[in-house]
Amino acid sequence: MSDTPAGPEDVRHVAELARVDLDDDTVDEFAAQFADILDYFETLDEVPEVDREADLVNVMRPDEEHEGLTQEEALQNAEETEDGYFKGPNVS
Amino acid sequence: MSENIFITEETAAGDDDGPLADKTVAVKDNISTEGIRTTCGSAMLDEYVPPYDATVVERLKDAGADVAGKANMDEFGMGTTTETSAFGPTDNPAAPGHVPGGSSGGSAAAVAAGEADLALGSDTGGSVRCPAAFCGVVGIKPTYGLVSRYGLVAYANSLEQIGPLAPTVEEAAELLDAISGPDPNDATTREEGADTDYAAAADGDVDGLEIGVPTELLDGADDGVVEQFWSAIDELEAQGASYHEVSLPSVEHAVEAYYVIAMSEASSNLARFDGVRYGHSGGFEGNWNEAFSKARREGFGDEVKRRILLGTYALSAGYHDKYYKKAQDARAWVKQDFDEALADADVLASPTMPIPPFELGESLDDPLKMYLADANTTPVNLADLPAISVPAGETDGLPVGLQLIGPAFGEETIVRAASALDQG
């Protein structure tokens, strides 16, 4: 069992961190589901520490210029643009 | 067309000749197609039209194949049933009234219904093998790094691979030959996929093949599924293969490790959907964070929100060691277990899915139940190994799939073993 099962406040907190606005019904529904799911994830406590034999190599390539998207192509899916730039909401 | 197989039916013609000349391929809608809408089954990308082709799509066209349309899928690849699509569920052509499996359900259904000769799906925790099993077709999850992910809209990068679906093992192998190989646009691709001829390995020769059967992957499976599994093993034995049972204690923790890792990666990958550069913005007032949060509330469905939030939770301060680090330990343990089991066997065999296809609507309200259905497929993604699902009869009129797992880059072995069971 979790020390502190996830409640509506926890759901609201992570929703804020993840920038996903939720309505109250969804918060309650998720809180109930998260309690079950996180309780199930707790069984990971039974997993022993395992040495990872990671055989990793960096894959490098020369830093050369390549053809990319044109400005027009890059902007074609944006709902709002201005003077060839993306236009976003106010930062603060 | 009543099955809701395609989200977009627009086609694209490939080259005039090549190994796949005149073949049509349904492409899962999370694989970018230049000039053709690519939605990922999400309202967030309802109107998104990529300005470039994914590497696999370029290779399909170079091989002479035509794109038949963009296949329905669980939103952003998150689901086991193809019911979380913003464009409605797909019906299973092989078992009407039941789910086609997920998340590449539209791709498998396209092949099962004959709407395309072949299909591409993506497999993060079983999303090619599950719908292949549920729709009675063949599906291959390649070794991690065999197939380029360039142009695949990312869900969980460290786990997912694009894979082929086809009516027969040989045709699935032909499609894999066309798409595999190194790609300068994906640094995780490896040389092993260059100049392959997996199709030639579909010769049905299993004489001397040693099969390991992990007992844990039979525990808890539906009786009818287990019965079909053993009759497939009997058939392989009759053709000269032998089997022994093995124990893989780590797989008991694979599902939870898979979901913790996949949701964590998803929470990061899906942060890019803010509606500014592409996707649904909603045009909300307010500052960046407020506008962004409202756009994501409208654009994402419940399963996607659930996974982003659980992933954010698992990575948040105070919980990282408890969930994510432990999941990585479980992943290393699973890899170790598979390596040991494959030292004494050519392939490992299990039912692809422990259950026959759900009825449409059956699992939607209980996410944990849906997650647990992935018990036999997720360990393979954690271990970066190749696996194939091949039809193995029916139980109560519903398709059953046999899964064969091979060592890393052992695609020829699983293709050869599976081809011994091919109907073709």
Short mmCIF file of C-alpha atoms in Angstrom, two decimals:
data_model
loop_
_atom_site.label_atom_id
_atom_site.label_comp_id
_atom_site.label_asym_id
_atom_site.label_seq_id
_atom_site.Cartn_x
_atom_site.Cartn_y
_atom_site.Cartn_z
CA MET A 1 0.00 0.00 0.00
CA SER A 2 1.11 3.55 -0.64
CA ASP A 3 2.07 5.66 2.34
CA THR A 4 -0.12 8.40 0.94
CA PRO A 5 -2.56 7.24 -1.72
CA ALA A 6 -2.95 9.74 -4.54
CA GLY A 7 -5.88 12.04 -3.80
CA PRO A 8 -7.58 14.80 -5.79
CA GLU A 9 -4.96 17.31 -4.60
CA ASP A 10 -2.13 15.19 -6.01
CA VAL A 11 -3.96 14.87 -9.30
CA ARG A 12 -4.46 18.64 -9.45
CA HIS A 13 -0.79 19.20 -8.62
CA VAL A 14 0.58 16.93 -11.39
CA ALA A 15 -2.01 18.28 -13.83
CA GLU A 16 -0.62 21.75 -13.17
CA LEU A 17 2.96 20.54 -13.62
CA ALA A 18 1.99 18.82 -16.88
CA ARG A 19 -0.04 21.82 -18.12
CA VAL A 20 -3.26 19.86 -18.54
CA ASP A 21 -6.37 21.64 -17.30
CA LEU A 22 -8.89 19.17 -15.80
CA ASP A 23 -12.52 19.52 -14.81
CA ASP A 24 -13.56 18.44 -11.31
CA ASP A 25 -15.24 15.20 -12.41
CA THR A 26 -12.09 14.09 -14.22
CA VAL A 27 -9.99 14.93 -11.15
CA ASP A 28 -12.16 12.66 -8.99
CA GLU A 29 -12.20 9.87 -11.56
CA PHE A 30 -8.42 10.01 -12.01
CA ALA A 31 -7.82 10.08 -8.25
CA ALA A 32 -9.73 6.80 -7.85
CA GLN A 33 -7.94 5.19 -10.82
CA PHE A 34 -4.50 6.48 -9.81
CA ALA A 35 -4.88 4.90 -6.36
CA ASP A 36 -5.34 1.47 -8.00
CA ILE A 37 -2.65 1.94 -10.62
CA LEU A 38 -0.02 3.38 -8.27
CA ASP A 39 -0.78 0.64 -5.76
CA TYR A 40 -0.01 -1.84 -8.53
CA PHE A 41 3.21 0.01 -9.45
CA GLU A 42 4.29 -0.41 -5.81
CA THR A 43 5.05 -4.07 -6.54
CA LEU A 44 8.23 -2.74 -8.18
CA ASP A 45 9.54 -2.62 -4.60
CA GLU A 46 10.10 -6.38 -4.92
CA VAL A 47 12.55 -5.87 -7.80
CA PRO A 48 16.18 -6.49 -6.77
CA GLU A 49 18.90 -4.03 -7.77
CA VAL A 50 20.34 -5.28 -11.02
CA ASP A 51 23.70 -4.47 -12.58
CA ARG A 52 23.14 -2.93 -15.96
CA GLU A 53 25.58 -4.18 -18.54
CA ALA A 54 25.00 -1.19 -20.72
CA ASP A 55 27.09 -1.45 -23.84
CA LEU A 56 26.56 2.07 -25.04
CA VAL A 57 28.45 4.01 -27.67
CA ASN A 58 27.98 7.56 -28.82
CA VAL A 59 26.87 7.88 -32.40
CA MET A 60 28.44 10.98 -33.90
CA ARG A 61 28.32 12.53 -37.31
CA PRO A 62 30.10 15.54 -38.75
CA ASP A 63 28.31 18.79 -38.00
CA GLU A 64 27.45 19.71 -41.56
CA GLU A 65 24.70 21.83 -43.01
CA HIS A 66 21.79 19.94 -44.56
CA GLU A 67 18.68 20.95 -46.41
CA GLY A 68 15.89 21.53 -43.92
CA LEU A 69 12.28 22.63 -44.05
CA THR A 70 11.65 25.98 -45.66
CA GLN A 71 10.28 28.69 -43.40
CA GLU A 72 6.95 28.34 -45.19
CA GLU A 73 6.85 24.58 -44.57
CA ALA A 74 7.80 25.00 -40.92
CA LEU A 75 4.98 27.51 -40.41
CA GLN A 76 2.30 25.75 -42.45
CA ASN A 77 0.69 23.98 -39.47
CA ALA A 78 0.70 26.90 -37.05
CA GLU A 79 -2.70 28.41 -36.25
CA GLU A 80 -1.19 31.86 -35.78
CA THR A 81 1.89 33.37 -37.36
CA GLU A 82 3.16 36.92 -37.73
CA ASP A 83 5.88 38.23 -40.05
CA GLY A 84 7.18 34.71 -40.69
CA TYR A 85 7.28 33.74 -37.01
CA PHE A 86 5.15 31.51 -34.79
CA LYS A 87 2.83 33.54 -32.62
CA GLY A 88 2.23 32.20 -29.11
CA PRO A 89 0.28 33.41 -26.08
CA ASN A 90 1.74 35.96 -23.66
CA VAL A 91 4.56 34.55 -21.57
CA SER A 92 3.39 36.16 -18.34
CA MET B 1 -15.78 0.49 -44.64
CA SER B 2 -18.15 0.11 -41.72
CA GLU B 3 -15.24 -1.07 -39.61
CA ASN B 4 -13.75 2.46 -39.37
CA ILE B 5 -10.33 1.21 -40.47
CA PHE B 6 -8.91 4.42 -41.96
CA ILE B 7 -8.81 7.90 -40.48
CA THR B 8 -7.73 9.33 -43.85
CA GLU B 9 -8.23 7.44 -47.10
CA GLU B 10 -5.93 9.59 -49.20
CA THR B 11 -3.38 7.50 -51.08
CA ALA B 12 0.20 8.06 -52.24
CA ALA B 13 1.80 6.26 -55.16
CA GLY B 14 5.22 4.63 -54.89
CA ASP B 15 7.80 3.92 -57.58
CA ASP B 16 6.79 1.87 -60.62
CA ASP B 17 8.94 -1.11 -59.80
CA GLY B 18 10.64 -2.68 -56.82
CA PRO B 19 10.18 -5.66 -54.52
CA LEU B 20 6.79 -4.34 -53.32
CA ALA B 21 5.51 -3.16 -56.73
CA ASP B 22 1.69 -3.06 -56.88
CA LYS B 23 1.34 -3.73 -53.13
CA THR B 24 -0.80 -1.39 -51.07
CA VAL B 25 0.22 -0.56 -47.52
CA ALA B 26 -2.00 0.88 -44.77
CA VAL B 27 0.14 3.22 -42.65
CA LYS B 28 -0.60 3.78 -38.97
CA ASP B 29 -1.60 7.39 -38.44
CA ASN B 30 1.35 8.20 -36.14
CA ILE B 31 3.79 7.73 -39.05
CA SER B 32 4.38 10.97 -40.97
CA THR B 33 3.26 11.14 -44.60
CA GLU B 34 4.18 14.22 -46.63
CA GLY B 35 1.08 16.14 -47.64
CA ILE B 36 -1.29 13.62 -46.00
CA ARG B 37 -2.91 14.42 -42.67
CA THR B 38 -1.31 12.55 -39.75
CA THR B 39 -3.48 12.73 -36.65
CA CYS B 40 -2.15 10.09 -34.22
CA GLY B 41 -5.83 9.35 -33.54
CA SER B 42 -6.01 12.64 -31.65
CA ALA B 43 -8.12 15.77 -31.85
CA MET B 44 -4.88 17.58 -31.01
CA LEU B 45 -3.54 16.82 -34.51
CA ASP B 46 -6.87 16.80 -36.35
CA GLU B 47 -5.57 19.13 -39.06
CA TYR B 48 -1.85 18.41 -38.95
CA VAL B 49 -0.26 17.77 -42.37
CA PRO B 50 3.44 16.82 -42.15
CA PRO B 51 5.80 18.55 -44.59
CA TYR B 52 7.95 15.40 -44.87
CA ASP B 53 7.78 11.60 -45.08
CA ALA B 54 8.94 9.28 -42.31
CA THR B 55 11.95 7.21 -43.39
CA VAL B 56 9.83 4.04 -43.51
CA VAL B 57 7.34 5.74 -45.85
CA GLU B 58 10.16 6.86 -48.17
CA ARG B 59 11.44 3.29 -48.19
CA LEU B 60 7.98 1.86 -48.93
CA LYS B 61 7.63 4.13 -51.93
CA ASP B 62 11.18 3.32 -53.10
CA ALA B 63 10.26 -0.37 -52.92
CA GLY B 64 7.31 0.28 -55.24
CA ALA B 65 4.48 0.13 -52.72
CA ASP B 66 1.53 2.54 -52.62
CA VAL B 67 0.20 4.05 -49.39
CA ALA B 68 -3.43 2.86 -49.08
CA GLY B 69 -4.45 5.33 -46.38
CA LYS B 70 -3.79 6.29 -42.76
CA ALA B 71 -5.00 3.63 -40.35
CA ASN B 72 -6.95 4.20 -37.15
CA MET B 73 -5.16 3.77 -33.83
CA ASP B 74 -5.38 4.38 -30.12
CA GLU B 75 -4.65 8.04 -29.48
CA PHE B 76 -0.86 8.53 -29.62
CA GLY B 77 -0.46 4.74 -29.43
CA MET B 78 -1.91 4.58 -25.93
CA GLY B 79 -4.26 1.61 -25.66
CA THR B 80 -4.73 -2.08 -26.27
CA THR B 81 -8.04 -1.89 -28.13
CA THR B 82 -8.11 1.01 -30.67
CA GLU B 83 -11.05 2.45 -28.74
CA THR B 84 -9.25 5.56 -27.46
CA SER B 85 -9.03 7.09 -30.96
CA ALA B 86 -10.65 10.51 -31.24
CA PHE B 87 -12.09 9.20 -34.52
CA GLY B 88 -14.05 6.35 -32.93
CA PRO B 89 -13.25 2.66 -32.41
CA THR B 90 -12.39 0.21 -35.18
CA ASP B 91 -14.40 -3.01 -35.40
CA ASN B 92 -12.55 -6.32 -35.77
CA PRO B 93 -13.12 -7.78 -39.28
CA ALA B 94 -12.12 -11.24 -38.00
CA ALA B 95 -14.48 -11.07 -35.00
CA PRO B 96 -17.19 -8.42 -35.48
CA GLY B 97 -18.34 -6.75 -32.28
CA HIS B 98 -14.91 -7.21 -30.74
CA VAL B 99 -11.94 -4.87 -30.58
CA PRO B 100 -9.19 -5.30 -33.19
CA GLY B 101 -6.57 -4.89 -30.45
CA GLY B 102 -4.34 -1.91 -30.18
CA SER B 103 -2.83 0.38 -30.61
CA SER B 104 -2.26 -0.46 -34.31
CA GLY B 105 -5.82 -1.81 -34.63
CA GLY B 106 -6.64 -0.03 -37.88
CA SER B 107 -3.48 -1.41 -39.51
CA ALA B 108 -4.27 -5.02 -38.54
CA ALA B 109 -7.93 -4.60 -39.49
CA ALA B 110 -6.94 -3.22 -42.92
CA VAL B 111 -5.00 -6.42 -43.62
CA ALA B 112 -7.67 -8.71 -42.14
CA ALA B 113 -10.42 -7.04 -44.19
CA GLY B 114 -8.35 -7.00 -47.39
CA GLU B 115 -8.45 -3.17 -47.52
CA ALA B 116 -4.66 -3.22 -47.94
CA ASP B 117 -2.16 -5.94 -48.86
CA LEU B 118 0.16 -4.99 -46.00
CA ALA B 119 0.32 -2.52 -43.13
CA LEU B 120 2.71 -0.67 -40.87
CA GLY B 121 2.09 -0.33 -37.15
CA SER B 122 4.23 0.72 -34.21
CA ASP B 123 4.91 -1.47 -31.18
CA THR B 124 5.76 0.16 -27.84
CA GLY B 125 4.48 -2.56 -25.53
CA GLY B 126 2.84 -4.94 -27.99
CA SER B 127 0.96 -2.60 -30.31
CA VAL B 128 1.76 -4.56 -33.50
CA ARG B 129 1.56 -8.07 -32.01
CA CYS B 130 -1.68 -7.53 -30.05
CA PRO B 131 -3.81 -6.42 -33.03
CA ALA B 132 -2.13 -9.08 -35.22
CA ALA B 133 -3.24 -11.73 -32.71
CA PHE B 134 -6.76 -10.29 -32.30
CA CYS B 135 -7.30 -9.92 -36.09
CA GLY B 136 -5.77 -13.25 -37.14
CA VAL B 137 -2.84 -11.79 -39.12
CA VAL B 138 0.97 -11.78 -38.78
CA GLY B 139 2.82 -8.95 -37.02
CA ILE B 140 6.51 -8.41 -36.28
CA LYS B 141 8.06 -6.24 -33.57
CA PRO B 142 11.66 -5.75 -34.77
CA THR B 143 14.76 -5.60 -32.58
CA TYR B 144 15.21 -2.08 -31.18
CA GLY B 145 17.34 -0.14 -33.68
CA LEU B 146 16.53 -2.27 -36.75
CA VAL B 147 13.97 0.16 -38.17
CA SER B 148 14.24 3.95 -38.26
CA ARG B 149 11.85 5.92 -36.04
CA TYR B 150 12.44 9.15 -37.97
CA GLY B 151 9.00 10.58 -38.67
CA LEU B 152 7.23 8.37 -36.11
CA VAL B 153 5.45 10.69 -33.68
CA ALA B 154 7.16 9.76 -30.41
CA TYR B 155 5.30 8.12 -27.53
CA ALA B 156 8.07 6.24 -25.67
CA ASN B 157 11.31 6.39 -27.67
CA SER B 158 13.32 3.81 -25.77
CA LEU B 159 10.67 1.12 -26.34
CA GLU B 160 8.95 1.67 -29.66
CA GLN B 161 9.68 0.22 -33.09
CA ILE B 162 7.74 0.41 -36.35
CA GLY B 163 6.76 -3.08 -37.51
CA PRO B 164 5.00 -4.82 -40.42
CA LEU B 165 1.59 -6.55 -40.49
CA ALA B 166 0.62 -8.97 -43.29
CA PRO B 167 -1.56 -11.98 -44.09
CA THR B 168 1.47 -14.33 -44.12
CA VAL B 169 4.87 -14.55 -42.43
CA GLU B 170 6.68 -14.27 -45.75
CA GLU B 171 4.87 -11.07 -46.72
CA ALA B 172 5.51 -9.53 -43.29
CA ALA B 173 9.20 -10.41 -43.72
CA GLU B 174 9.26 -8.81 -47.20
CA LEU B 175 7.89 -5.58 -45.78
CA LEU B 176 10.45 -5.71 -42.96
CA ASP B 177 13.21 -6.14 -45.55
CA ALA B 178 11.99 -2.97 -47.27
CA ILE B 179 11.94 -0.76 -44.16
CA SER B 180 14.88 -2.00 -42.05
CA GLY B 181 18.39 -0.64 -42.03
CA PRO B 182 20.48 2.27 -40.79
CA ASP B 183 19.22 5.84 -41.23
CA PRO B 184 21.33 8.95 -40.75
CA ASN B 185 18.21 10.66 -39.38
CA ASP B 186 17.88 8.18 -36.47
CA ALA B 187 21.07 7.66 -34.48
CA THR B 188 19.56 4.64 -32.69
CA THR B 189 19.46 2.60 -35.92
CA ARG B 190 22.07 -0.11 -36.40
CA GLU B 191 23.99 -1.63 -39.31
CA GLU B 192 22.38 -5.05 -38.82
CA GLY B 193 19.30 -4.09 -40.81
CA ALA B 194 21.20 -3.32 -44.03
CA ASP B 195 20.84 -5.74 -46.97
CA THR B 196 18.56 -8.19 -45.19
CA ASP B 197 16.62 -11.03 -46.79
CA TYR B 198 14.21 -12.05 -44.05
CA ALA B 199 11.67 -13.21 -46.64
CA ALA B 200 14.06 -15.98 -47.72
CA ALA B 201 14.07 -17.25 -44.12
CA ALA B 202 10.34 -18.05 -44.36
CA ASP B 203 11.09 -21.58 -45.52
CA GLY B 204 9.21 -23.46 -42.78
CA ASP B 205 12.30 -25.41 -41.73
CA VAL B 206 12.13 -25.95 -37.96
CA ASP B 207 14.04 -29.23 -37.85
CA GLY B 208 16.27 -29.08 -34.74
CA LEU B 209 14.73 -25.80 -33.47
CA GLU B 210 14.80 -25.58 -29.66
CA ILE B 211 11.85 -23.69 -28.14
CA GLY B 212 11.81 -22.36 -24.58
CA VAL B 213 8.36 -21.93 -23.01
CA PRO B 214 8.35 -19.39 -20.15
CA THR B 215 5.87 -20.82 -17.66
CA GLU B 216 5.06 -17.37 -16.26
CA LEU B 217 3.59 -16.33 -19.62
CA LEU B 218 1.05 -19.16 -19.50
CA ASP B 219 -0.03 -18.53 -15.91
CA GLY B 220 -3.35 -16.77 -15.80
CA ALA B 221 -4.00 -17.10 -19.54
CA ASP B 222 -7.47 -18.03 -20.74
CA ASP B 223 -7.96 -21.84 -21.04
CA GLY B 224 -8.98 -21.71 -24.70
CA VAL B 225 -5.90 -19.62 -25.51
CA VAL B 226 -3.60 -22.07 -23.67
CA GLU B 227 -5.15 -24.99 -25.56
CA GLN B 228 -4.42 -23.34 -28.92
CA PHE B 229 -0.92 -22.47 -27.74
CA TRP B 230 -0.06 -26.10 -26.98
CA SER B 231 -1.51 -27.36 -30.23
CA ALA B 232 0.77 -24.89 -32.08
CA ILE B 233 3.76 -26.21 -30.11
CA ASP B 234 2.65 -29.80 -30.97
CA GLU B 235 2.61 -28.86 -34.63
CA LEU B 236 6.13 -27.41 -34.43
CA GLU B 237 7.27 -30.60 -32.63
CA ALA B 238 5.74 -32.72 -35.38
CA GLN B 239 7.92 -30.78 -37.82
CA GLY B 240 11.14 -31.51 -35.93
CA ALA B 241 11.31 -28.82 -33.22
CA SER B 242 11.58 -29.61 -29.52
CA TYR B 243 10.65 -27.59 -26.45
CA HIS B 244 11.48 -27.22 -22.79
CA GLU B 245 9.94 -25.09 -20.05
CA VAL B 246 11.89 -22.15 -18.64
CA SER B 247 11.28 -19.76 -15.78
CA LEU B 248 11.62 -15.99 -16.18
CA PRO B 249 10.89 -14.62 -12.70
CA SER B 250 11.44 -11.01 -13.82
CA VAL B 251 8.49 -10.95 -16.22
CA GLU B 252 6.12 -10.78 -13.24
CA HIS B 253 7.20 -7.14 -12.96
CA ALA B 254 7.40 -6.31 -16.66
CA VAL B 255 3.96 -4.75 -17.02
CA GLU B 256 4.41 -2.25 -14.20
CA ALA B 257 7.98 -1.44 -15.32
CA TYR B 258 6.75 -0.96 -18.87
CA TYR B 259 3.96 1.41 -17.87
CA VAL B 260 6.15 3.48 -15.55
CA ILE B 261 8.82 3.90 -18.26
CA ALA B 262 6.35 4.45 -21.13
CA MET B 263 4.26 6.97 -19.19
CA SER B 264 7.37 8.83 -18.02
CA GLU B 265 8.68 9.11 -21.56
CA ALA B 266 5.20 10.07 -22.80
CA SER B 267 4.91 12.89 -20.26
CA SER B 268 8.08 14.36 -21.73
CA ASN B 269 7.37 13.63 -25.42
CA LEU B 270 3.84 15.02 -25.36
CA ALA B 271 4.99 18.30 -23.80
CA ARG B 272 5.59 19.52 -27.36
CA PHE B 273 1.86 19.70 -28.07
CA ASP B 274 1.12 23.27 -27.09
CA GLY B 275 -0.83 24.33 -30.18
CA VAL B 276 1.70 27.00 -31.12
CA ARG B 277 3.78 25.44 -33.91
CA TYR B 278 1.23 22.80 -34.92
CA GLY B 279 -1.85 21.17 -33.51
CA HIS B 280 -4.94 22.43 -31.75
CA SER B 281 -4.50 25.80 -30.01
CA GLY B 282 -8.10 26.70 -29.22
CA GLY B 283 -7.15 30.37 -29.37
CA PHE B 284 -7.46 30.79 -25.61
CA GLU B 285 -6.79 34.03 -23.77
CA GLY B 286 -4.49 34.19 -20.79
CA ASN B 287 -0.79 33.67 -20.27
CA TRP B 288 1.28 30.91 -21.84
CA ASN B 289 0.59 28.30 -19.14
CA GLU B 290 -3.15 28.94 -19.02
CA ALA B 291 -3.61 28.91 -22.78
CA PHE B 292 -1.41 25.84 -23.09
CA SER B 293 -3.32 23.92 -20.35
CA LYS B 294 -6.69 24.68 -21.93
CA ALA B 295 -5.53 23.66 -25.41
CA ARG B 296 -4.28 20.35 -23.99
CA ARG B 297 -7.52 19.79 -22.07
CA GLU B 298 -9.45 20.07 -25.35
CA GLY B 299 -6.96 18.29 -27.56
CA PHE B 300 -6.13 15.18 -25.53
CA GLY B 301 -8.46 12.29 -24.70
CA ASP B 302 -8.70 10.72 -21.23
CA GLU B 303 -6.21 7.88 -21.75
CA VAL B 304 -3.55 10.32 -22.96
CA LYS B 305 -4.19 12.67 -20.02
CA ARG B 306 -4.08 9.71 -17.64
CA ARG B 307 -0.67 8.61 -18.93
CA ILE B 308 0.84 12.11 -19.06
CA LEU B 309 -0.24 12.71 -15.47
CA LEU B 310 0.92 9.33 -14.15
CA GLY B 311 4.25 9.82 -15.96
CA THR B 312 4.63 13.29 -14.49
CA TYR B 313 3.85 11.85 -11.06
CA ALA B 314 6.40 9.03 -11.46
CA LEU B 315 9.13 11.52 -12.39
CA SER B 316 8.23 14.19 -9.83
CA ALA B 317 10.40 15.05 -6.85
CA GLY B 318 10.29 12.37 -4.19
CA TYR B 319 8.91 9.64 -6.44
CA HIS B 320 11.64 9.25 -9.05
CA ASP B 321 13.59 6.60 -7.09
CA LYS B 322 10.43 4.81 -6.03
CA TYR B 323 8.99 4.33 -9.52
CA TYR B 324 11.29 5.26 -12.41
CA LYS B 325 14.58 3.97 -10.97
CA LYS B 326 12.93 0.72 -9.85
CA ALA B 327 11.38 0.32 -13.29
CA GLN B 328 14.84 0.64 -14.86
CA ASP B 329 16.10 -2.06 -12.48
CA ALA B 330 13.22 -4.28 -13.58
CA ARG B 331 14.08 -3.57 -17.20
CA ALA B 332 17.71 -4.68 -16.67
CA TRP B 333 16.46 -7.79 -14.85
CA VAL B 334 14.12 -8.68 -17.71
CA LYS B 335 16.97 -8.32 -20.22
CA GLN B 336 19.19 -10.55 -18.11
CA ASP B 337 16.47 -13.21 -17.78
CA PHE B 338 15.83 -13.26 -21.53
CA ASP B 339 19.56 -13.48 -22.33
CA GLU B 340 19.90 -16.50 -20.05
CA ALA B 341 16.80 -18.22 -21.44
CA LEU B 342 17.92 -17.60 -25.02
CA ALA B 343 21.33 -19.14 -24.29
CA ASP B 344 19.55 -22.54 -24.16
CA ALA B 345 16.84 -21.95 -26.77
CA ASP B 346 16.59 -20.59 -30.30
CA VAL B 347 13.26 -18.93 -29.62
CA LEU B 348 10.88 -18.45 -26.69
CA ALA B 349 7.17 -19.11 -27.25
CA SER B 350 4.03 -17.85 -25.51
CA PRO B 351 0.48 -16.86 -26.35
CA THR B 352 0.68 -13.32 -27.81
CA MET B 353 -2.29 -12.19 -25.71
CA PRO B 354 -3.43 -14.10 -22.62
CA ILE B 355 -7.05 -13.48 -23.60
CA PRO B 356 -9.19 -13.48 -26.76
CA PRO B 357 -10.32 -10.07 -28.10
CA PHE B 358 -12.41 -7.97 -25.68
CA GLU B 359 -15.91 -7.04 -26.71
CA LEU B 360 -16.11 -3.43 -27.89
CA GLY B 361 -16.52 -1.18 -24.83
CA GLU B 362 -15.67 -3.90 -22.33
CA SER B 363 -12.39 -2.52 -20.93
CA LEU B 364 -12.78 1.23 -21.34
CA ASP B 365 -13.75 2.03 -17.76
CA ASP B 366 -11.03 -0.05 -16.15
CA PRO B 367 -7.58 1.07 -17.31
CA LEU B 368 -5.73 -1.34 -15.01
CA LYS B 369 -7.54 -4.29 -16.56
CA MET B 370 -6.44 -3.12 -20.00
CA TYR B 371 -2.85 -2.63 -18.84
CA LEU B 372 -2.67 -6.18 -17.44
CA ALA B 373 -3.62 -7.65 -20.83
CA ASP B 374 -0.14 -6.60 -22.02
CA ALA B 375 1.66 -9.08 -19.74
CA ASN B 376 3.13 -11.23 -22.52
CA THR B 377 4.17 -8.52 -24.97
CA THR B 378 5.73 -5.77 -22.79
CA PRO B 379 8.75 -7.83 -21.58
CA VAL B 380 9.99 -8.04 -25.19
CA ASN B 381 10.07 -4.24 -25.58
CA LEU B 382 11.87 -3.85 -22.25
CA ALA B 383 14.51 -6.32 -23.47
CA ASP B 384 14.79 -4.66 -26.96
CA LEU B 385 14.25 -8.09 -28.61
CA PRO B 386 12.41 -9.10 -31.81
CA ALA B 387 9.13 -11.02 -31.67
CA ILE B 388 6.51 -12.20 -34.12
CA SER B 389 2.81 -12.96 -33.65
CA VAL B 390 1.44 -15.64 -35.98
CA PRO B 391 -2.16 -16.95 -36.06
CA ALA B 392 -2.66 -20.11 -33.98
CA GLY B 393 -6.29 -21.07 -34.46
CA GLU B 394 -9.36 -19.81 -32.64
CA THR B 395 -11.14 -20.16 -29.34
CA ASP B 396 -14.94 -19.75 -29.44
CA GLY B 397 -14.58 -18.30 -32.93
CA LEU B 398 -12.08 -15.65 -31.78
CA PRO B 399 -8.49 -15.49 -33.14
CA VAL B 400 -5.54 -16.60 -31.01
CA GLY B 401 -1.92 -15.59 -31.70
CA LEU B 402 1.32 -17.40 -30.94
CA GLN B 403 4.28 -15.19 -30.02
CA LEU B 404 7.84 -16.26 -30.87
CA ILE B 405 10.65 -14.20 -29.32
CA GLY B 406 14.22 -14.28 -30.66
CA PRO B 407 17.64 -12.97 -29.63
CA ALA B 408 18.61 -9.42 -30.65
CA PHE B 409 18.74 -9.18 -34.47
CA GLY B 410 17.48 -12.80 -34.65
CA GLU B 411 14.65 -11.85 -37.04
CA GLU B 412 15.55 -14.70 -39.41
CA THR B 413 15.05 -17.27 -36.67
CA ILE B 414 11.61 -16.04 -35.62
CA VAL B 415 10.52 -15.68 -39.26
CA ARG B 416 11.65 -19.24 -40.02
CA ALA B 417 9.95 -20.68 -36.92
CA ALA B 418 6.69 -18.78 -37.50
CA SER B 419 6.59 -19.75 -41.18
CA ALA B 420 6.25 -23.41 -40.15
CA LEU B 421 2.78 -22.49 -38.85
CA ASP B 422 1.77 -20.39 -41.83
CA GLN B 423 -1.54 -21.19 -43.46
CA GLY B 424 -0.30 -19.97 -46.86
#
